[in-house]
Coordinates of C-alpha atoms in Angstrom, one line a residue:
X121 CA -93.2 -53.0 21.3
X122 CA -95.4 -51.1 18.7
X123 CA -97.7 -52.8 16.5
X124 CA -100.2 -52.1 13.5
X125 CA -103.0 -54.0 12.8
X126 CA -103.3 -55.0 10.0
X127 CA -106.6 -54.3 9.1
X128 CA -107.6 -51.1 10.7
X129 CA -103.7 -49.8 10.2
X130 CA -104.0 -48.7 13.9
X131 CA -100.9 -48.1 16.0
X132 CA -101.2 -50.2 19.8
X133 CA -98.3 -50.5 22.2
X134 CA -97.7 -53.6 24.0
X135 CA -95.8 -53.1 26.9
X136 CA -95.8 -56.8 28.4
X137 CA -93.8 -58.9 26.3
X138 CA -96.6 -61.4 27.6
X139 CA -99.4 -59.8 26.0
X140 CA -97.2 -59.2 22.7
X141 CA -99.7 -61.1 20.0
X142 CA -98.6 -63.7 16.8
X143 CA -97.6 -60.4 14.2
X144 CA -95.4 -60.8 11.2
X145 CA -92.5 -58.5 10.6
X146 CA -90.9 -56.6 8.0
X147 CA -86.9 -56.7 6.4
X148 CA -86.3 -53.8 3.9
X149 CA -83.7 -51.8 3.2
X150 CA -84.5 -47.8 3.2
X151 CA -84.4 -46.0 0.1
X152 CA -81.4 -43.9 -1.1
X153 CA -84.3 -41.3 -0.7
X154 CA -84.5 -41.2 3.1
X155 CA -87.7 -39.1 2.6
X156 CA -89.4 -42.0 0.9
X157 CA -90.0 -44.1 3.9
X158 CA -92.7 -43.1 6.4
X159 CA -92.3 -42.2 9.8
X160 CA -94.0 -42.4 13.1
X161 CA -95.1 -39.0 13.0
X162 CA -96.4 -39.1 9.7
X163 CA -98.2 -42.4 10.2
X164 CA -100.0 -41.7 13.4
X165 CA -101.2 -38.2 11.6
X166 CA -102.5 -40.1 8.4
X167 CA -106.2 -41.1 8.5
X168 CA -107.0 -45.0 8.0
X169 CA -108.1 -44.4 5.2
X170 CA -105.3 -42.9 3.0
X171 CA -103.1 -45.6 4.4
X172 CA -105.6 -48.2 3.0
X173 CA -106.0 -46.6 0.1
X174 CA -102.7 -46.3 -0.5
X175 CA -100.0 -43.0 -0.8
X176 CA -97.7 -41.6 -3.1
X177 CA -94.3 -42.7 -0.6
X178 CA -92.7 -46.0 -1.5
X179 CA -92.7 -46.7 2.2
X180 CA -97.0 -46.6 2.3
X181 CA -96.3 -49.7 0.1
X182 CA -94.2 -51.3 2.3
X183 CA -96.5 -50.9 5.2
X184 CA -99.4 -51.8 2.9
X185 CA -98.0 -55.2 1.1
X186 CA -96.3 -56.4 4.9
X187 CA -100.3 -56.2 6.2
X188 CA -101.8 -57.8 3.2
X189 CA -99.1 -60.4 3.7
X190 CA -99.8 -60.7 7.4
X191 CA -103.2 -61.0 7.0
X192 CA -103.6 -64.0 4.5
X193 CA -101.4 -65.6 7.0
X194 CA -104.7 -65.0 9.5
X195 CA -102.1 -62.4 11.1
X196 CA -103.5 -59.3 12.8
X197 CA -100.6 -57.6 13.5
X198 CA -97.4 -56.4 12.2
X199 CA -94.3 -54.6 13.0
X200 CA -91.9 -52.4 10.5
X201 CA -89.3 -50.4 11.7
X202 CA -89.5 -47.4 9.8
X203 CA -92.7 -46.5 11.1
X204 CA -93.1 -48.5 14.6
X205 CA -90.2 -46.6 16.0
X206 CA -90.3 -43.1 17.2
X207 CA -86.7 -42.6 16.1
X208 CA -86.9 -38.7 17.6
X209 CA -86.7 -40.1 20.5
X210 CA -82.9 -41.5 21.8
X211 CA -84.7 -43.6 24.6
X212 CA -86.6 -45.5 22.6
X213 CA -84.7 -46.3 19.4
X214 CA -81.9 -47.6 22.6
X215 CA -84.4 -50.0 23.9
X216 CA -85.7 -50.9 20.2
X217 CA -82.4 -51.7 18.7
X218 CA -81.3 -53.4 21.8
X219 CA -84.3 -55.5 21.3
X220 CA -84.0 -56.0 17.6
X221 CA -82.6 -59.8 17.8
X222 CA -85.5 -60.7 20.5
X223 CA -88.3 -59.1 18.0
X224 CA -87.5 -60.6 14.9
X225 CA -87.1 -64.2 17.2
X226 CA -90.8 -63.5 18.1
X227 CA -92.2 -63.2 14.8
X228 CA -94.3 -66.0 12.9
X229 CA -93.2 -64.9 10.0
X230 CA -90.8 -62.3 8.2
X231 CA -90.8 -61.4 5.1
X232 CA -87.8 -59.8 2.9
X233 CA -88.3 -57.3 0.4
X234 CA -85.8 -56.7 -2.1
X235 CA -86.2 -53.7 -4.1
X236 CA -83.7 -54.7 -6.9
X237 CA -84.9 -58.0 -7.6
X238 CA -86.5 -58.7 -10.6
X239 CA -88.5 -61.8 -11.1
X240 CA -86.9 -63.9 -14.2
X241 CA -88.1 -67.5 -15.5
X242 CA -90.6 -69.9 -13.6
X243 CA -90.0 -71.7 -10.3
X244 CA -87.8 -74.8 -10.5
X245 CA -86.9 -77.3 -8.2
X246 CA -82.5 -76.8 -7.7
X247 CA -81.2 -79.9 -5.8
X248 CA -77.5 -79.2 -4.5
X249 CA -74.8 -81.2 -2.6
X250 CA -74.6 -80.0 1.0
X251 CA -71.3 -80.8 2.4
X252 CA -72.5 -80.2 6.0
X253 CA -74.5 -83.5 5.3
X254 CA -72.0 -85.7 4.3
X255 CA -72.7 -85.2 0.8
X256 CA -76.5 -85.3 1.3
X257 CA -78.8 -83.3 -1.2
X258 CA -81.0 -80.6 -0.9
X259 CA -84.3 -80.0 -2.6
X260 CA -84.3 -76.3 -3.1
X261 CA -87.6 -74.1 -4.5
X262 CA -86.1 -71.5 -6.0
X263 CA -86.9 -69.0 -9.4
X264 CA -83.6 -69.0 -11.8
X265 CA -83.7 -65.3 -11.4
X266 CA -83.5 -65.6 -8.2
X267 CA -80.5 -68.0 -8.2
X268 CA -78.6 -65.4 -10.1
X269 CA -79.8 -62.4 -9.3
X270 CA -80.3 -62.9 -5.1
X271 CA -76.6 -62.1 -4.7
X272 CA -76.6 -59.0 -6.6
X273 CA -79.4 -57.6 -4.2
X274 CA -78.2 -54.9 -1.8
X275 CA -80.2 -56.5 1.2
X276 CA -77.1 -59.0 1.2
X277 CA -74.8 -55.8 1.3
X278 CA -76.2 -53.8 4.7
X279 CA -75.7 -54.3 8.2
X280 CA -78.7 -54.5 9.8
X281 CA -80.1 -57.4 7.1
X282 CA -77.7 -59.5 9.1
X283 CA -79.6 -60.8 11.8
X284 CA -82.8 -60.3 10.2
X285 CA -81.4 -63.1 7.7
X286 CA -80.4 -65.3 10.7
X287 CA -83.1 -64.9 13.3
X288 CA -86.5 -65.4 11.8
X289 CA -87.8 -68.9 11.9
X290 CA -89.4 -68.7 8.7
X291 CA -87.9 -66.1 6.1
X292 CA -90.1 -65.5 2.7
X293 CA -87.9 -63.9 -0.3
X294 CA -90.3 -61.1 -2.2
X295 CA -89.1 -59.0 -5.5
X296 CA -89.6 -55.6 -6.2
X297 CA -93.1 -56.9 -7.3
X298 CA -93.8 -58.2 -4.0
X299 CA -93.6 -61.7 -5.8
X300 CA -93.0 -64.7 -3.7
X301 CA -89.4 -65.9 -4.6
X302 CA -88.7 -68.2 -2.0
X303 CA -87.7 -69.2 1.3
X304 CA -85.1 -69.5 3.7
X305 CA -85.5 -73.4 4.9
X306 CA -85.1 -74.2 1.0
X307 CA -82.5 -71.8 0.1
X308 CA -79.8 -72.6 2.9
X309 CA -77.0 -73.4 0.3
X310 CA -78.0 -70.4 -2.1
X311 CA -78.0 -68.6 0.8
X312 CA -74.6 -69.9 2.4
X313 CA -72.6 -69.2 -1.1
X314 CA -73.9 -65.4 -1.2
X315 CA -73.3 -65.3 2.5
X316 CA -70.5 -67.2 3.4
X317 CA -72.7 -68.5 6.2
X318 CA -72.4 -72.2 7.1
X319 CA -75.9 -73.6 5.7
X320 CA -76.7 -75.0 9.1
X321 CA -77.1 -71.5 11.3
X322 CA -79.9 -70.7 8.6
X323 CA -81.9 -73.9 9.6
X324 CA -80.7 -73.6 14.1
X325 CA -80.4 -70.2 15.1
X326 CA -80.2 -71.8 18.3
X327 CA -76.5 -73.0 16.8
X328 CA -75.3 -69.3 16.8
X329 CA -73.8 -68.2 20.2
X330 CA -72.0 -71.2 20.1
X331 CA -69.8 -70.3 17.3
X332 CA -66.8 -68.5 17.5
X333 CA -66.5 -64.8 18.0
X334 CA -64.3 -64.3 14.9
X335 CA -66.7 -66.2 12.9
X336 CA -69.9 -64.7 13.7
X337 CA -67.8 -61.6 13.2
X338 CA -66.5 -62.5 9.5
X339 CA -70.2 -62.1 8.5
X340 CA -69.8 -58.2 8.7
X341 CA -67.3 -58.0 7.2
X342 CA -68.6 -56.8 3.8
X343 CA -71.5 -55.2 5.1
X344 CA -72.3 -51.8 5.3
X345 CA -74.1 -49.5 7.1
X346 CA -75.2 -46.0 6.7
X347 CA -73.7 -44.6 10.0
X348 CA -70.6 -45.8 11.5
X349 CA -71.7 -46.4 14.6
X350 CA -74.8 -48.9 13.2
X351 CA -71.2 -50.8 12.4
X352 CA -71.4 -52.0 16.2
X353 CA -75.0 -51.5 16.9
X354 CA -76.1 -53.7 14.7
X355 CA -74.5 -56.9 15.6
X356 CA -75.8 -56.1 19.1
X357 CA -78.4 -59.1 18.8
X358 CA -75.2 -61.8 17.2
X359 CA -73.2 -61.6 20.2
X360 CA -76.2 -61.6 23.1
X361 CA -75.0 -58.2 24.6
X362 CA -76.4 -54.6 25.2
X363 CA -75.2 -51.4 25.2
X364 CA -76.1 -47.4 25.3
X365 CA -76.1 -46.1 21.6
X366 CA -74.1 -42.8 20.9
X367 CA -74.4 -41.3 17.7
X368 CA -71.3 -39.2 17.5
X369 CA -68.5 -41.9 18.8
X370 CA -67.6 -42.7 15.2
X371 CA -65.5 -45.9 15.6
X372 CA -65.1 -46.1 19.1
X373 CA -69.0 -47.8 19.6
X374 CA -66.8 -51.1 17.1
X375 CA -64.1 -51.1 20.2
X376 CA -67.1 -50.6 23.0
X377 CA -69.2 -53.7 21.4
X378 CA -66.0 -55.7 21.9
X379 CA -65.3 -54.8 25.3
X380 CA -69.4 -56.1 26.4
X381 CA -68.1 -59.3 23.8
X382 CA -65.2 -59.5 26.6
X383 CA -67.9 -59.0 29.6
X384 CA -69.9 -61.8 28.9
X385 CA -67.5 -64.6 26.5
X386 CA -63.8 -65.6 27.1
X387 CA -63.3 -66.7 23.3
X388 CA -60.0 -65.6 22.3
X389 CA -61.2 -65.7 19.1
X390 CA -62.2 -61.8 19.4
X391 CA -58.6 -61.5 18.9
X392 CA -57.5 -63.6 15.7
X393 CA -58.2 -60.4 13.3
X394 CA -55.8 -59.3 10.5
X395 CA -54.8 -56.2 8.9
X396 CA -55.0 -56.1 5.1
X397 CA -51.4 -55.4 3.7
X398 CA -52.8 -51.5 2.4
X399 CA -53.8 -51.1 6.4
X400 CA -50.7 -52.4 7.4
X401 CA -47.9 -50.5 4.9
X402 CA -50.7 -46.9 6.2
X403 CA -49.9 -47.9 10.2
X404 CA -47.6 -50.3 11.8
X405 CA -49.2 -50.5 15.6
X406 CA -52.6 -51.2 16.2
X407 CA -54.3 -51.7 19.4
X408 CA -55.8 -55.0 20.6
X409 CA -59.0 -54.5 19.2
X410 CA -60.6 -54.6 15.5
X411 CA -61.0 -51.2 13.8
X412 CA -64.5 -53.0 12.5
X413 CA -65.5 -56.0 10.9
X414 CA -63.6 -55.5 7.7
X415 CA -60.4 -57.4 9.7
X416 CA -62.1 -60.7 10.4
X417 CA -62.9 -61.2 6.9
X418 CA -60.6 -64.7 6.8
X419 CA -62.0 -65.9 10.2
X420 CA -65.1 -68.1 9.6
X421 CA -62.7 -70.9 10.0
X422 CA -61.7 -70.2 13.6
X423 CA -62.8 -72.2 16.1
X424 CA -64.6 -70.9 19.6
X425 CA -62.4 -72.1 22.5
X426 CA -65.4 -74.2 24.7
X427 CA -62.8 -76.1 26.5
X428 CA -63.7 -75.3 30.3
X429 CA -60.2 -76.2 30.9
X430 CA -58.5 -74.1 28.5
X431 CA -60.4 -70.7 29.2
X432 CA -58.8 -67.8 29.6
X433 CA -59.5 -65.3 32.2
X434 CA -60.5 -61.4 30.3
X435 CA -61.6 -58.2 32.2
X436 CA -60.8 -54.6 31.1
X437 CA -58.9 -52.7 33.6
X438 CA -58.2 -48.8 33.8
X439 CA -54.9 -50.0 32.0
X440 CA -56.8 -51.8 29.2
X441 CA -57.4 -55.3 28.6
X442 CA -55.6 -57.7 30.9
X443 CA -56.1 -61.4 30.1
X444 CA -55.3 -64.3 32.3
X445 CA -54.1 -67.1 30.2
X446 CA -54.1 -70.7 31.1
X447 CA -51.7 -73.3 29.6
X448 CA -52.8 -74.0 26.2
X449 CA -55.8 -71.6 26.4
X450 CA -54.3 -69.5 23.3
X451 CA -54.6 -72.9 20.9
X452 CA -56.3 -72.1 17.8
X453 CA -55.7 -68.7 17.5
X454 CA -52.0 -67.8 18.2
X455 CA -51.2 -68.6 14.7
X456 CA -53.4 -65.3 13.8
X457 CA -52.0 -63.2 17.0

């Protein structure tokens, strides 16, 4: 893992995950202007001094604000992708994006950045029934503006936001000002009605790998990515598995993240995904797996089968998928076969 300090803006590689120190991290997404973010060549060519100083690229300010942030927080290091990532190199941006989930665990802190949020009215105090709770309350810190204008951002729209929303254990909320709007442990039901997340993942990440397949699935499915095959290799981290990346496979890296899913979990729930009516009057066989996301968009309702006496047996052959069933192992989910 690459780091920058955050006061000499140096670049140090810690290749012991034991020797990793406390460092904040960065959520962003990249400019329509790809050329606005800065690299990993052109930071390590920059002298300390024009990064301190600051740069005309919107991504020196990223770099910039996440290091002030970091170090009022007593933090001395920090990590952001765009320029902590030698993304020339296949190797490493594998072993980085198969190590997303772990990285953003790690942090103390993380801190969001959305670049279309504007700051409106002065911070209230929002209390809202929680149904998780049994109709408890919670007391939640929030800016009206950002009440009504957090949903509109187009963090909540991209793929790779996803687990960076889930993982962190504390999550701070800035505006395109880099103005403290909030954070996650006081935002969960804000949160869960932009997200359709179930408020509770937000404050026990711990609670996510046992949730269904489908479920943790139906979070995607409005999300987008700029390549396809981010699609899959982004949701790398939800479902605990690893995998080669291959820029070029187009859909087939969706249909290879499923097969790992099938390696390591027996839910049947991988299976419970619909065709919309358009997809479905377009083609009338599909195959056993999702085309992407998009078809488990009604599934955060589906149960995970846990019953040890109900699992079913998965492996994929030469032939394709054979699956062992046991009596009653297909409960919950045959209804949406």
């Amino acid at each position: 893992m690459r780091l920058i300090n955050t006061r000499t803006f140096e670049l140090t590689q810690f290749d012991n995950p034991a020797s990793i120190p406390p460092y904040a991290i960065l959520s962003h997404t990249w400019s329509e202007d790809r050329d606005g973010e800065v690299t990993f060549q052109q930071f390590t060519t920059l002298s300390h001094e024009t990064l301190a100083q600051g740069a005309s690229k919107q991504g020196f300010t990223k770099i910039q604000q996440t290091c002030r942030l970091a170090r009022e927080r007593d933090l001395g290091w920090a990590w952001v992708d765009t320029c902590c990532i030698d993304k020339t190199s296949s190797a490493e941006l594998t072993e980085a994006i198969n190590s997303m989930w772990r990285w953003y665990v790690g942090a103390e802190v993380c801190f969001a950045f959305l670049a279309d949020l504007e700051l409106e009215g002065k911070t209230v105090v929002i209390e809202a029934q929680d149904e998780k709770t049994k109709g408890g309350t919670l007391r939640m810190a929030a800016s009206v503006g950002v009440v009504t204008g957090l949903g509109r951002c187009r963090w909540f729209t991209r793929g790779w936001t996803l687990q960076e929303l889930i993982v962190p254990r504390r999550l701070e909320f800035y505006n395109k000002d880099w103005e403290f709007c909030g954070e996650k442990s006081s935002m969960r039901m804000v949160l869960s009605r932009i997200t359709s997340i179930r408020p509770e993942v937000f404050r026990r990440t711990n609670l996510v790998p046992t949730l269904s397949v489908a479920e943790r699935m139906s979070w995607a499915a409005t999300r987008q990515t700029r390549h396809t095959e981010d699609t899959a290799y982004c949701l790398l981290g939800i479902f605990g598995v690893n995998m080669p990346l291959l820029y070029g496979e187009g859909e087939k890296a969706f249909a290879r993240l499923q097969e790992e899913i099938i390696k390591e979990s027996n839910d049947m729930s991988l299976f419970a995904w619909r065709m919309t009516p358009e997809q479905s009057a377009r083609q009338t066989h599909w195959g056993i797996f999702a085309p992407s996301p998009r078809e488990f968009a009604e599934c955060d309702g589906i149960d995970a089968l846990v019953d040890p006496m109900h699992r079913n047996e998965c492996a994929i052959t030469s032939k394709g998928l054979r699956v062992t069933p046991v009596p009653g192992g297909l409960q919950g989910v045959a209804s949406r076969l």
